PDB file of C-alpha atoms in Angstrom:
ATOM      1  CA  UNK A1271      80.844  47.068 104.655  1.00 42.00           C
ATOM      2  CA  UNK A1272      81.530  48.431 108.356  1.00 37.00           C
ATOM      3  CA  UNK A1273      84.521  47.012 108.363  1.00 37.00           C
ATOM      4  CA  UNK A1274      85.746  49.424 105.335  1.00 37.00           C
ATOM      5  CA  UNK A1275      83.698  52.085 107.056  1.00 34.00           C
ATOM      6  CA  UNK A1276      85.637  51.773 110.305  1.00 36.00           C
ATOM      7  CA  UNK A1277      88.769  51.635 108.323  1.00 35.00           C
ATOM      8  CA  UNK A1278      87.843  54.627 106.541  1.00 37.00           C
ATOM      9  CA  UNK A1279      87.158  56.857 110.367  1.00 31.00           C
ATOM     10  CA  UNK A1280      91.055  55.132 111.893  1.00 31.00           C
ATOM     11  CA  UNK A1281      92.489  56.428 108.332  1.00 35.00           C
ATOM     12  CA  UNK A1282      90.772  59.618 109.235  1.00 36.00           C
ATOM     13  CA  UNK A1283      91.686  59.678 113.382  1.00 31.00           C
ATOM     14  CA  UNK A1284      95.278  59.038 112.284  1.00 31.00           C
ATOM     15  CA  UNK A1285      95.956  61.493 109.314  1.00 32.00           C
ATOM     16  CA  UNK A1286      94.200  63.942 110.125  1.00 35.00           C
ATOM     17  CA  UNK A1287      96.197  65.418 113.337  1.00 34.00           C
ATOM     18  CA  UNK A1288      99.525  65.020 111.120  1.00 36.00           C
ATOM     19  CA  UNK A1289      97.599  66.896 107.796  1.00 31.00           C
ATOM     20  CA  UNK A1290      97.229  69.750 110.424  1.00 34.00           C
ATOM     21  CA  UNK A1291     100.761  69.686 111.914  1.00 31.00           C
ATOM     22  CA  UNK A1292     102.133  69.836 108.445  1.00 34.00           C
ATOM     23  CA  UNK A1293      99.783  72.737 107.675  1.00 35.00           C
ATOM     24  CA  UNK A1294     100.403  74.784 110.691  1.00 33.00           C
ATOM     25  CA  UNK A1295     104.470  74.028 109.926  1.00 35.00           C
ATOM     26  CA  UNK A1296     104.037  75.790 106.158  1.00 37.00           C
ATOM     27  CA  UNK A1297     102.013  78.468 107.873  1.00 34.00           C
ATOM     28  CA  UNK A1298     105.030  78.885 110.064  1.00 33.00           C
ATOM     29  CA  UNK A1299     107.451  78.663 107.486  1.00 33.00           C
ATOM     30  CA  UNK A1300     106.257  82.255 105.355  1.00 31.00           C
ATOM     31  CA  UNK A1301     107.220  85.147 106.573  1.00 33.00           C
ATOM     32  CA  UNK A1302     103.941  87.029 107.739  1.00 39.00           C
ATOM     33  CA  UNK A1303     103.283  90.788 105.796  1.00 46.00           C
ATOM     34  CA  UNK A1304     105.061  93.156 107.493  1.00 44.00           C
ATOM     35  CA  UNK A1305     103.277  95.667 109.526  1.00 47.00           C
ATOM     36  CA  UNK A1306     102.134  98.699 107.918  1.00 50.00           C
ATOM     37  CA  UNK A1307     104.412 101.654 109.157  1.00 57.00           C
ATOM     38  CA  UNK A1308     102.217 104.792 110.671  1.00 56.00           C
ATOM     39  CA  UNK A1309     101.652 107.854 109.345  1.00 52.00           C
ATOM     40  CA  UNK A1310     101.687 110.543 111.516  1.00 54.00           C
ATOM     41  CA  UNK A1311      98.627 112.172 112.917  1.00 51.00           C
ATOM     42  CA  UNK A1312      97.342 115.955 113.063  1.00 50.00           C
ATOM     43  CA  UNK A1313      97.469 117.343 116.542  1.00 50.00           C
ATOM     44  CA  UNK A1314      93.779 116.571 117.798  1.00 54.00           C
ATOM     45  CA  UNK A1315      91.523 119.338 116.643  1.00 53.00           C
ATOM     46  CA  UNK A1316      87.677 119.521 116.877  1.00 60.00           C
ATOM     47  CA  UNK A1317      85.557 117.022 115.318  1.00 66.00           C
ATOM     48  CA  UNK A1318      83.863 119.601 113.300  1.00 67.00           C
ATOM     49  CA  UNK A1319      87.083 121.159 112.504  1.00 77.00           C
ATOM     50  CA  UNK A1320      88.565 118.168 111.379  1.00 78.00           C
ATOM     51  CA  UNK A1321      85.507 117.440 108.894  1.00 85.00           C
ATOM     52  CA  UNK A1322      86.248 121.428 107.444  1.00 95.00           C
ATOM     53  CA  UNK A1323      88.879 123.344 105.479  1.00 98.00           C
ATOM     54  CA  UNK A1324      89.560 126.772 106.015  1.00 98.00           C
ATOM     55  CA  UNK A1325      89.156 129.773 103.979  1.00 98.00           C
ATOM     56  CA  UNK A1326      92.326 131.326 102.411  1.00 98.00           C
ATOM     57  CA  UNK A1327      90.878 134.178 104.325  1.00 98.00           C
ATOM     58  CA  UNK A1328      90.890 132.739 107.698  1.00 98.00           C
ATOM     59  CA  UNK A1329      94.734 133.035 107.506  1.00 98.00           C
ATOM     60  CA  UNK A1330      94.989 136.911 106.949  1.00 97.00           C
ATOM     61  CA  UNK A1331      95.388 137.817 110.276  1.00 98.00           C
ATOM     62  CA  UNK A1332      99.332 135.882 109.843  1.00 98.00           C
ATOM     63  CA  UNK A1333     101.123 138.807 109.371  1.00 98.00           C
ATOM     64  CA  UNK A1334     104.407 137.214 108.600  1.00 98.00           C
ATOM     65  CA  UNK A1335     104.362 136.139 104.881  1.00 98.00           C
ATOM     66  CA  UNK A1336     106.127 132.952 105.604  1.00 98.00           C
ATOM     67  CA  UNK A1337     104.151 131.740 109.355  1.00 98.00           C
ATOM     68  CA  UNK A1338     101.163 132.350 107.459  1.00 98.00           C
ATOM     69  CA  UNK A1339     102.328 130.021 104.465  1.00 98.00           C
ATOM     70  CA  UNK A1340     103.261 127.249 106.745  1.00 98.00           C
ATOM     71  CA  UNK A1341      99.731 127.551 108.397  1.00 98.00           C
ATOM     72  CA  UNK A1342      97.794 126.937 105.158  1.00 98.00           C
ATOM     73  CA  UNK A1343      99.917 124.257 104.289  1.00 98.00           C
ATOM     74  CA  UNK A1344      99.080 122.529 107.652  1.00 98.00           C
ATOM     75  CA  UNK A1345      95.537 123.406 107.088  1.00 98.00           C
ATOM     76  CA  UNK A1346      95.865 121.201 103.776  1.00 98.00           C
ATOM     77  CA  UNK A1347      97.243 118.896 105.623  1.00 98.00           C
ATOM     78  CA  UNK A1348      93.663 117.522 106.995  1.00 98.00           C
ATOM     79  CA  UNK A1349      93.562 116.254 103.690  1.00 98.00           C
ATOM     80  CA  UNK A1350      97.006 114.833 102.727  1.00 98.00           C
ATOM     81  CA  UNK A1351      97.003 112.682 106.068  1.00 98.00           C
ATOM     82  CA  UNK A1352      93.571 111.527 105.429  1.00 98.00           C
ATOM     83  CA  UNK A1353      93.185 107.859 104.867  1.00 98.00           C
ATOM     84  CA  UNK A1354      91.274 108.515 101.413  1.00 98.00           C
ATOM     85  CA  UNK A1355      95.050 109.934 100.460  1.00 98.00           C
ATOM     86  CA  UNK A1356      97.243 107.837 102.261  1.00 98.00           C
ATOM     87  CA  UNK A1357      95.622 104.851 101.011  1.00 98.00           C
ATOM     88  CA  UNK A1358      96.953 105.149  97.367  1.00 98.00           C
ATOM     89  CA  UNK A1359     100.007 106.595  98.851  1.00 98.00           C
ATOM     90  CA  UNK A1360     101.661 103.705 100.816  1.00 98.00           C
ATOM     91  CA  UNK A1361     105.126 102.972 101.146  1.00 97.00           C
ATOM     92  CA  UNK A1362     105.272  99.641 100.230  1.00 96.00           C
ATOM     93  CA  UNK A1363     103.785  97.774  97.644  1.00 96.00           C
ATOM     94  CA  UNK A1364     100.416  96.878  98.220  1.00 97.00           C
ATOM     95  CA  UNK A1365      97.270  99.588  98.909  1.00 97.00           C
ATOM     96  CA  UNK A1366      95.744 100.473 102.334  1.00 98.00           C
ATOM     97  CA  UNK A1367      92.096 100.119 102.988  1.00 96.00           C
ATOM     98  CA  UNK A1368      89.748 101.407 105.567  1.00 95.00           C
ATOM     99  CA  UNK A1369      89.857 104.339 108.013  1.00 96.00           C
ATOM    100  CA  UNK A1370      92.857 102.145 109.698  1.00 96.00           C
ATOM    101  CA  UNK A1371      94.586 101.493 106.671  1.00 97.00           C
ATOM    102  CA  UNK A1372      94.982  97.925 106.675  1.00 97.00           C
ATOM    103  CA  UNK A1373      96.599  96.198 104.093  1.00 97.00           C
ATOM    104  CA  UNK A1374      94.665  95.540 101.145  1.00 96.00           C
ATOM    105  CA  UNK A1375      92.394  92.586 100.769  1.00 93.00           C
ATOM    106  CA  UNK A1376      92.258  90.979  98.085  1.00 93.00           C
ATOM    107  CA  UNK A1377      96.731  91.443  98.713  1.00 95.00           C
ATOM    108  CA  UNK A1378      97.486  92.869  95.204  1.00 96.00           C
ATOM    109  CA  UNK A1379     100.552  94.571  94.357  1.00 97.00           C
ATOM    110  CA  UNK A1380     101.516  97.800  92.695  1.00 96.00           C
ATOM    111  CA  UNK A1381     103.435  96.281  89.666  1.00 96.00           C
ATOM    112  CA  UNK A1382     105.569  98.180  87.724  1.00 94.00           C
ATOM    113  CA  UNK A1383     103.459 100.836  86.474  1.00 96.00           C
ATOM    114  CA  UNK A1384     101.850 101.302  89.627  1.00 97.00           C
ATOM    115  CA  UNK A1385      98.203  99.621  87.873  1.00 97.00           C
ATOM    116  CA  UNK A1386      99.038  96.347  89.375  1.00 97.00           C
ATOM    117  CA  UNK A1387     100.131  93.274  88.331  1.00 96.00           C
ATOM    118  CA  UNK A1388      99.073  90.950  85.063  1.00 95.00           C
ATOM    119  CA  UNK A1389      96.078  88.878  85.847  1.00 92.00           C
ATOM    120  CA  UNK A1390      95.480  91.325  89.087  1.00 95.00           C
ATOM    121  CA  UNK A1391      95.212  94.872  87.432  1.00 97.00           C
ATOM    122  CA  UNK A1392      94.019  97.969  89.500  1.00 97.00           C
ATOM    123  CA  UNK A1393      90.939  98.282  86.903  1.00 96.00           C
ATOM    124  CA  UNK A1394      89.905  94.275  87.320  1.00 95.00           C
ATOM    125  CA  UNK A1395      87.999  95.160  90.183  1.00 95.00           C
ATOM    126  CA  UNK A1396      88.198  99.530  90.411  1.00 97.00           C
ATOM    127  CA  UNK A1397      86.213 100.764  87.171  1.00 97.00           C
ATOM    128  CA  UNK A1398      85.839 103.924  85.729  1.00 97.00           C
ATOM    129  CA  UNK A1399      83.041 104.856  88.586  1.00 98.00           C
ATOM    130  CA  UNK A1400      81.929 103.997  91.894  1.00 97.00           C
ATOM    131  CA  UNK A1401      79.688 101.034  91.905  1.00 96.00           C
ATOM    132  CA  UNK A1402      77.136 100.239  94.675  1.00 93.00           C
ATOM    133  CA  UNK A1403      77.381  96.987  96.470  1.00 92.00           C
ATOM    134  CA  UNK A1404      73.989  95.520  97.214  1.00 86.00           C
ATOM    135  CA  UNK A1405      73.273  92.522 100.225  1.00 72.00           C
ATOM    136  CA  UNK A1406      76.798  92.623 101.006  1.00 70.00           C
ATOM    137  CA  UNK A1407      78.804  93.050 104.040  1.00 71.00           C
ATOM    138  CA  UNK A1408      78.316  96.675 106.087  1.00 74.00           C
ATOM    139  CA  UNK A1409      81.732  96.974 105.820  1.00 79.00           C
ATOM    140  CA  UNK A1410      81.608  97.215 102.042  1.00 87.00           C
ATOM    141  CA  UNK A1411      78.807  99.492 100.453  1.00 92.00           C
ATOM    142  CA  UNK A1412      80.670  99.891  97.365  1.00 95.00           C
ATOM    143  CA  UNK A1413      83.615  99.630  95.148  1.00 95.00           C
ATOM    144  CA  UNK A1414      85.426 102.685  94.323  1.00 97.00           C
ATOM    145  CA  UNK A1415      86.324 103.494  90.881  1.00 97.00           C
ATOM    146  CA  UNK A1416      88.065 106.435  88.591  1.00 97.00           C
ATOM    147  CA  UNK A1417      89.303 105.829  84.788  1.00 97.00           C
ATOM    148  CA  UNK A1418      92.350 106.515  86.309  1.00 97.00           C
ATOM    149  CA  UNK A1419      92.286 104.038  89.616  1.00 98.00           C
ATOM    150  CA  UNK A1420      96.250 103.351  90.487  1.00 97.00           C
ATOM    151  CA  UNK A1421      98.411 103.950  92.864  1.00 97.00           C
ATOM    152  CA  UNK A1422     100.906 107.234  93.355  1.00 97.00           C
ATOM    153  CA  UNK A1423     104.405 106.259  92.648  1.00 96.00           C
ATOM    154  CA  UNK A1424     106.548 105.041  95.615  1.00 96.00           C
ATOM    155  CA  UNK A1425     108.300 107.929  95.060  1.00 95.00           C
ATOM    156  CA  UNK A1426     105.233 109.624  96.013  1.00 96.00           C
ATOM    157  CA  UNK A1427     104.829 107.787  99.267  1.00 97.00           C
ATOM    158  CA  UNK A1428     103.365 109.750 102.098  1.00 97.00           C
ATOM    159  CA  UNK A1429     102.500 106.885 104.530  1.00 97.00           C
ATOM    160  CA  UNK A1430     104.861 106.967 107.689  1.00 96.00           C
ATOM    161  CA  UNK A1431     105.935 110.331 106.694  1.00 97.00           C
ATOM    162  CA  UNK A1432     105.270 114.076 108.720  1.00 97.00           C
ATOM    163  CA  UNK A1433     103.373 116.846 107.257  1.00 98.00           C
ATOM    164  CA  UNK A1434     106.902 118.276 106.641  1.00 98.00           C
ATOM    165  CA  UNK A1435     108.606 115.609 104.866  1.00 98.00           C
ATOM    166  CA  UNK A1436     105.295 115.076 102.635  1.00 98.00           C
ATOM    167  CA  UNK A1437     105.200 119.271 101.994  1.00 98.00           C
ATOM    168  CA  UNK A1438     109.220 118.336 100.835  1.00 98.00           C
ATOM    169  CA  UNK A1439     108.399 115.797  99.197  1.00 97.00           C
ATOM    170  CA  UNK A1440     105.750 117.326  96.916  1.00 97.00           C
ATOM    171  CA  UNK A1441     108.116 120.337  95.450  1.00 97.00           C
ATOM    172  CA  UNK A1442     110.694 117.738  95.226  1.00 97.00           C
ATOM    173  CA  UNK A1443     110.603 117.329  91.107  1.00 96.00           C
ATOM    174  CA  UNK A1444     112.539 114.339  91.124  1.00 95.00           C
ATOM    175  CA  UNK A1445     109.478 113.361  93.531  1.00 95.00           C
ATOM    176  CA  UNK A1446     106.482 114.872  92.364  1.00 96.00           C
ATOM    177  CA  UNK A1447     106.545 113.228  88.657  1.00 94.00           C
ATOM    178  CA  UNK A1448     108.462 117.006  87.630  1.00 96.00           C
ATOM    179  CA  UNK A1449     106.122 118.913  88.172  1.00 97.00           C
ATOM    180  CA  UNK A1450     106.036 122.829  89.007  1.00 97.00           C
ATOM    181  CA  UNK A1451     104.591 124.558  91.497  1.00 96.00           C
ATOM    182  CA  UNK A1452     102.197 126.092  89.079  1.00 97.00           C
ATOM    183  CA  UNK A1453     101.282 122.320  88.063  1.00 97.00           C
ATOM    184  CA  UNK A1454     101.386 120.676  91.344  1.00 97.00           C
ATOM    185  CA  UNK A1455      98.186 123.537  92.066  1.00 97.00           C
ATOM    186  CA  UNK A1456      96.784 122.489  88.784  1.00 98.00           C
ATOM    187  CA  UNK A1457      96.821 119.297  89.806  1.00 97.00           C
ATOM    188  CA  UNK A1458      95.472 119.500  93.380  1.00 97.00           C
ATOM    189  CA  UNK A1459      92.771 122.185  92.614  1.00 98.00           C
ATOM    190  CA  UNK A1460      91.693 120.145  89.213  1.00 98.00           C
ATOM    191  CA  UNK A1461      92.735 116.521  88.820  1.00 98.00           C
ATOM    192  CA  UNK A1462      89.562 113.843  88.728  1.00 97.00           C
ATOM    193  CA  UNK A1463      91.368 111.283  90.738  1.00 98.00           C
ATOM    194  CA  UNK A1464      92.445 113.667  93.421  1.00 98.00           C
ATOM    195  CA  UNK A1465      88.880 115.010  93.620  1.00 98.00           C
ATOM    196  CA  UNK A1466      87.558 111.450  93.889  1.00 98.00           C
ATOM    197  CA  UNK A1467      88.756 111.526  97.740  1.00 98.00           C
ATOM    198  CA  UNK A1468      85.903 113.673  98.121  1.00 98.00           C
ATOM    199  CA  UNK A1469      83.135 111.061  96.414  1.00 98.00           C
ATOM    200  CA  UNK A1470      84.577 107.963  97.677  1.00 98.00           C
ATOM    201  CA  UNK A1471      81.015 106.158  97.133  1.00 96.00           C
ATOM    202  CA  UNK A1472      78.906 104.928  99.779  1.00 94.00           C
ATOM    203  CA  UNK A1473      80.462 103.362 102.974  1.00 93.00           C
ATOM    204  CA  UNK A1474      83.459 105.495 102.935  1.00 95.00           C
ATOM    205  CA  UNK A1475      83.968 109.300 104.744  1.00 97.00           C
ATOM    206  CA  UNK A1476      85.111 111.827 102.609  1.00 97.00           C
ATOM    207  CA  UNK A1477      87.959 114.397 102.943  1.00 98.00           C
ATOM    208  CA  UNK A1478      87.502 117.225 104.204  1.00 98.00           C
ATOM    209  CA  UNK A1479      85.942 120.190 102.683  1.00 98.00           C
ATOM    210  CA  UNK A1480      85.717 120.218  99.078  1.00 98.00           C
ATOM    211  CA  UNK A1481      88.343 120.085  96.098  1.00 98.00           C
ATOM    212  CA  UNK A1482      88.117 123.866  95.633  1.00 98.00           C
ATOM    213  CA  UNK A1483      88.804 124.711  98.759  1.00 98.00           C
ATOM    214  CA  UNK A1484      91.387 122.650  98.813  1.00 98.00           C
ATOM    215  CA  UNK A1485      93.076 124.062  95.361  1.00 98.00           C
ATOM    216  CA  UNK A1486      92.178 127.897  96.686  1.00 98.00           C
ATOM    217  CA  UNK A1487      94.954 126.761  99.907  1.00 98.00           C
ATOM    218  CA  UNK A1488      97.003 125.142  97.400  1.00 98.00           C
ATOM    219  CA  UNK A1489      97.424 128.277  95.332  1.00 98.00           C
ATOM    220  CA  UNK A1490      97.270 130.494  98.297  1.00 98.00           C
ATOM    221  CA  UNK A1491     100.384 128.306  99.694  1.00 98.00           C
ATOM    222  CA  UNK A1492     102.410 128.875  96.905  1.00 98.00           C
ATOM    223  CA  UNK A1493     101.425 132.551  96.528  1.00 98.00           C
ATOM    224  CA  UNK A1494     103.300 132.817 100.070  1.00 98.00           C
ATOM    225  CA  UNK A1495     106.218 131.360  98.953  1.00 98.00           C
ATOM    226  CA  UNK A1496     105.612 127.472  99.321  1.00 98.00           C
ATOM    227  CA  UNK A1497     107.433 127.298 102.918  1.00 98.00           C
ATOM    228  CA  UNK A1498     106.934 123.894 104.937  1.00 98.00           C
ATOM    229  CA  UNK A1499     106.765 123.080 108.352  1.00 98.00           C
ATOM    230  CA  UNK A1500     109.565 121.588 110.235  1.00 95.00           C
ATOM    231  CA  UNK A1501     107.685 118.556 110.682  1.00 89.00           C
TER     232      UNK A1501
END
């Protein structure tokens, strides 16, 4: 009996050093997930500025029609370059998570109709509401959720991209799913799944302002003409 116990810890002493070779030499052999490419930042504003919208109002003062379009644009921009946007707006093929926007864990893909992929479907996990997490990590207080949980097209992709090329990019029809200007206000100032970035559930901050400030700028920016900033 110890003799087939001692064989049993040499069998061990000798295999297991080559198991872990071998394991550390597939390891080595997949390609790791490419980083993440940056989006742009705002130019640093105040903290309490950078939790707020602005009025429509607060732009009167721009005399020149299109200055003072550009400047509410920007102002929406707090929100577009938010994480809670730029999460479902990635420009690859998995989601961001997290203030950081780290790849997303569990590593599911977009699939072809942006829900995912069979067997790993946006709605397997997201469902048609927030849900509460209970006794779980701090990190996660909840699991976000909207009946219509997906992500934006990759022609829709604002992640590594400037204010400008995003503001571009959105009255771009052949970008912007066709939609009009009228629309693409419709959509900002009304949508459910847009206005989820400002009830993300527990855990997670919110954009800034609310969703009706945010459509008033919207409308207000193409009132002026829709103009875009360089960058």
């Amino acid at each position: 009996m110890r003799n087939k116990i001692r064989a049993g810890l040499l069998a061990a002493l000798i295999f297991a050093p080559a198991i872990a070779i071998s394991s550390m030499g597939n390891a080595q052999d997949r390609a790791p997930e490419a980083p993440a490419p940056s989006t742009p930042a705002l130019p640093p504003v105040d903290e309490a500025d950078e939790k707020s919208l602005k009025s429509v109002a607060d732009f009167d003062a721009i005399a020149d029609q299109t200055e003072r379009s550009i400047a509410i644009f920007q102002e929406t921009g707090k929100v577009l370059l938010h994480p809670r946007c730029v999460n479902c707006h990635p420009a690859g093929d998995r989601p961001l998570q997290g203030m950081d926007m780290h790849l997303h864990q569990p590593p599911v893909r977009r699939g072809d109709a942006n829900f995912g992929e069979p067997g790993m479907m946006c709605n397997t996990c997201h469902g048609p509401a927030n849900v509460p997490v209970v006794a779980q990590s701090e990190n996660i207080q909840s699991i976000p959720g909207n009946p219509n949980w997906h992500l934006a097209p990759i022609e829709m992709a604002w992640q590594g991209r400037s204010l400008g090329d995003i503001c571009r990019q959105i009255k771009d029809e052949d970008r912007n799913g066709g939609k009009t200007l009228a629309e693409l206000v419709d959509h900002m100032a009304n949508d459910d799944l847009v206005g989820w970035g400002w009830h993300p559930g527990k855990g997670r901050e919110p954009v800034p302002g609310t969703q009706k400030q945010f459509g008033e700028l919207y409308k207000a920016w193409a009132a002026t003409g829709a103009h875009c900033p360089d960058s």
